[in-house]
Amino acid sequence: MPELRRSLGYLYLQETKFHRESMQTRHRPQINPTESFKRYPSAEKILLPRIWDGEKNNFWQIIQNRRSVRSYSDEPLTLTDLALLLWASQGVTAQAGPYYLRTAPSAGALYPIESYVAVDGVQNLSPGLFHFDVRGFQLERLTSEPPCKAVAKAALDQSFLAGAGVVFIWSAVLRRTMAKYGHRGLRYIFMDAGHIAQNLLLASEALRLGACPVAAFFDDEINHLLELDGEDETAVYLAAVGRKA
Ligand SMILES: Cc1cc2nc3c(=O)[nH]c(=O)nc-3n(C[C@H](O)[C@H](O)[C@H](O)COP(=O)(O)O)c2cc1C
């Protein structure tokens, strides 16, 4: 398979392997660290409800039932649904010194993934793009236009995204993890995103909502919607959520 061996992805995997013999001597790039949390100080803040309805769901049944769902009804999600989805995917569950530990694991507890939501169908929340402030458990409003059509367009025109109540957009702040783990840190960043996404998908099923993960998108177009530079911080993964049609 010479063509595989020449590919960028293959070379990246080879170059970032740990080897017992060279653990102490291997080259580590100097990458400066950055802030652990992103803030939008002047954005309107929407406090999220912390009232769980206490509904009991069978964990094993939820795993059995989860399926990617791409067809949604017009019925909006509740703000509590959205709060639960945000909590399940990135909520703070404990504090250990300076670390805000969360529902999903993170390499080195560095939490490189930021969550944004494109809201088009949530009761008591007018449409727009929002940033999730994990420590304050609140949303920070970035825009006030219905965003899901534009997100669908940027996601390789996958039109089902336009019918979602919410599209989660996860970005990576690369320095948070790569300052400690170097090139190999990039592997960890995508693993972190996968953990977060799976929590979201299972939480959606627990709420009987339909969800679908999406990795096919024009990176720069999604970054542009969120005003991310695409270098220090870049979109890595999306997930659409809505009421099952
Ligand atoms: C990394 C990743 C990227 C995906 N990207 C897309 C996507 O861009 N569009 C889409 O419709 N589904 C996407 N999916 C969903 C898969 O198509 C789906 O998980 C697969 O067909 C298995 O079906 P299931 O999720 O119902 O078990 C993606 C899934 C993963 C894990």
JSON list of C-alpha atoms and ligand atoms in Angstrom, two decimals, residues 66-70 158 160 212-217 237, ligand 1:
[
{"chain": "A", "resi": 66, "resn": "ARG", "atom": "CA", "xyz": [-29.41, 5.48, 19.59]},
{"chain": "A", "resi": 67, "resn": "ARG", "atom": "CA", "xyz": [-29.49, 5.97, 15.84]},
{"chain": "A", "resi": 68, "resn": "SER", "atom": "CA", "xyz": [-28.47, 8.91, 13.65]},
{"chain": "A", "resi": 69, "resn": "VAL", "atom": "CA", "xyz": [-31.71, 10.79, 12.97]},
{"chain": "A", "resi": 70, "resn": "ARG", "atom": "CA", "xyz": [-31.87, 13.30, 10.12]},
{"chain": "A", "resi": 158, "resn": "GLN", "atom": "CA", "xyz": [-26.60, 18.77, 3.92]},
{"chain": "A", "resi": 160, "resn": "PHE", "atom": "CA", "xyz": [-31.35, 18.18, 7.03]},
{"chain": "A", "resi": 212, "resn": "CYS", "atom": "CA", "xyz": [-26.90, 13.21, 13.98]},
{"chain": "A", "resi": 213, "resn": "PRO", "atom": "CA", "xyz": [-23.16, 13.91, 14.13]},
{"chain": "A", "resi": 214, "resn": "VAL", "atom": "CA", "xyz": [-21.66, 15.73, 11.13]},
{"chain": "A", "resi": 215, "resn": "ALA", "atom": "CA", "xyz": [-18.00, 16.00, 10.18]},
{"chain": "A", "resi": 216, "resn": "ALA", "atom": "CA", "xyz": [-18.51, 16.94, 6.52]},
{"chain": "A", "resi": 217, "resn": "PHE", "atom": "CA", "xyz": [-18.36, 20.72, 6.36]},
{"chain": "A", "resi": 237, "resn": "TYR", "atom": "CA", "xyz": [-17.33, 18.61, 14.58]},
{"chain": "B", "resi": 1, "resn": "LIG", "atom": "C1", "xyz": [-17.04, 11.18, 12.56]},
{"chain": "B", "resi": 1, "resn": "LIG", "atom": "C2", "xyz": [-18.43, 11.06, 11.97]},
{"chain": "B", "resi": 1, "resn": "LIG", "atom": "C3", "xyz": [-18.81, 11.91, 10.97]},
{"chain": "B", "resi": 1, "resn": "LIG", "atom": "C4", "xyz": [-20.11, 11.86, 10.44]},
{"chain": "B", "resi": 1, "resn": "LIG", "atom": "N1", "xyz": [-20.49, 12.78, 9.51]},
{"chain": "B", "resi": 1, "resn": "LIG", "atom": "C5", "xyz": [-21.73, 12.73, 9.01]},
{"chain": "B", "resi": 1, "resn": "LIG", "atom": "C6", "xyz": [-22.15, 13.70, 8.08]},
{"chain": "B", "resi": 1, "resn": "LIG", "atom": "O1", "xyz": [-21.41, 14.62, 7.68]},
{"chain": "B", "resi": 1, "resn": "LIG", "atom": "N2", "xyz": [-23.44, 13.63, 7.61]},
{"chain": "B", "resi": 1, "resn": "LIG", "atom": "C7", "xyz": [-24.31, 12.66, 8.02]},
{"chain": "B", "resi": 1, "resn": "LIG", "atom": "O2", "xyz": [-25.45, 12.64, 7.57]},
{"chain": "B", "resi": 1, "resn": "LIG", "atom": "N3", "xyz": [-23.93, 11.71, 8.93]},
{"chain": "B", "resi": 1, "resn": "LIG", "atom": "C8", "xyz": [-22.67, 11.73, 9.42]},
{"chain": "B", "resi": 1, "resn": "LIG", "atom": "N4", "xyz": [-22.28, 10.82, 10.37]},
{"chain": "B", "resi": 1, "resn": "LIG", "atom": "C9", "xyz": [-23.24, 9.79, 10.84]},
{"chain": "B", "resi": 1, "resn": "LIG", "atom": "C10", "xyz": [-22.94, 8.41, 10.24]},
{"chain": "B", "resi": 1, "resn": "LIG", "atom": "O3", "xyz": [-23.36, 8.38, 8.89]},
{"chain": "B", "resi": 1, "resn": "LIG", "atom": "C11", "xyz": [-23.68, 7.34, 11.07]},
{"chain": "B", "resi": 1, "resn": "LIG", "atom": "O4", "xyz": [-23.18, 7.35, 12.38]},
{"chain": "B", "resi": 1, "resn": "LIG", "atom": "C12", "xyz": [-23.51, 5.96, 10.47]},
{"chain": "B", "resi": 1, "resn": "LIG", "atom": "O5", "xyz": [-24.17, 5.85, 9.24]},
{"chain": "B", "resi": 1, "resn": "LIG", "atom": "C13", "xyz": [-24.00, 4.85, 11.41]},
{"chain": "B", "resi": 1, "resn": "LIG", "atom": "O6", "xyz": [-25.37, 5.04, 11.69]},
{"chain": "B", "resi": 1, "resn": "LIG", "atom": "P1", "xyz": [-25.92, 5.25, 13.18]},
{"chain": "B", "resi": 1, "resn": "LIG", "atom": "O7", "xyz": [-25.27, 6.51, 13.74]},
{"chain": "B", "resi": 1, "resn": "LIG", "atom": "O8", "xyz": [-27.41, 5.42, 13.03]},
{"chain": "B", "resi": 1, "resn": "LIG", "atom": "O9", "xyz": [-25.55, 4.09, 14.01]},
{"chain": "B", "resi": 1, "resn": "LIG", "atom": "C14", "xyz": [-21.02, 10.87, 10.91]},
{"chain": "B", "resi": 1, "resn": "LIG", "atom": "C15", "xyz": [-20.61, 10.02, 11.94]},
{"chain": "B", "resi": 1, "resn": "LIG", "atom": "C16", "xyz": [-19.35, 10.12, 12.48]},
{"chain": "B", "resi": 1, "resn": "LIG", "atom": "C17", "xyz": [-18.96, 9.19, 13.62]}
]
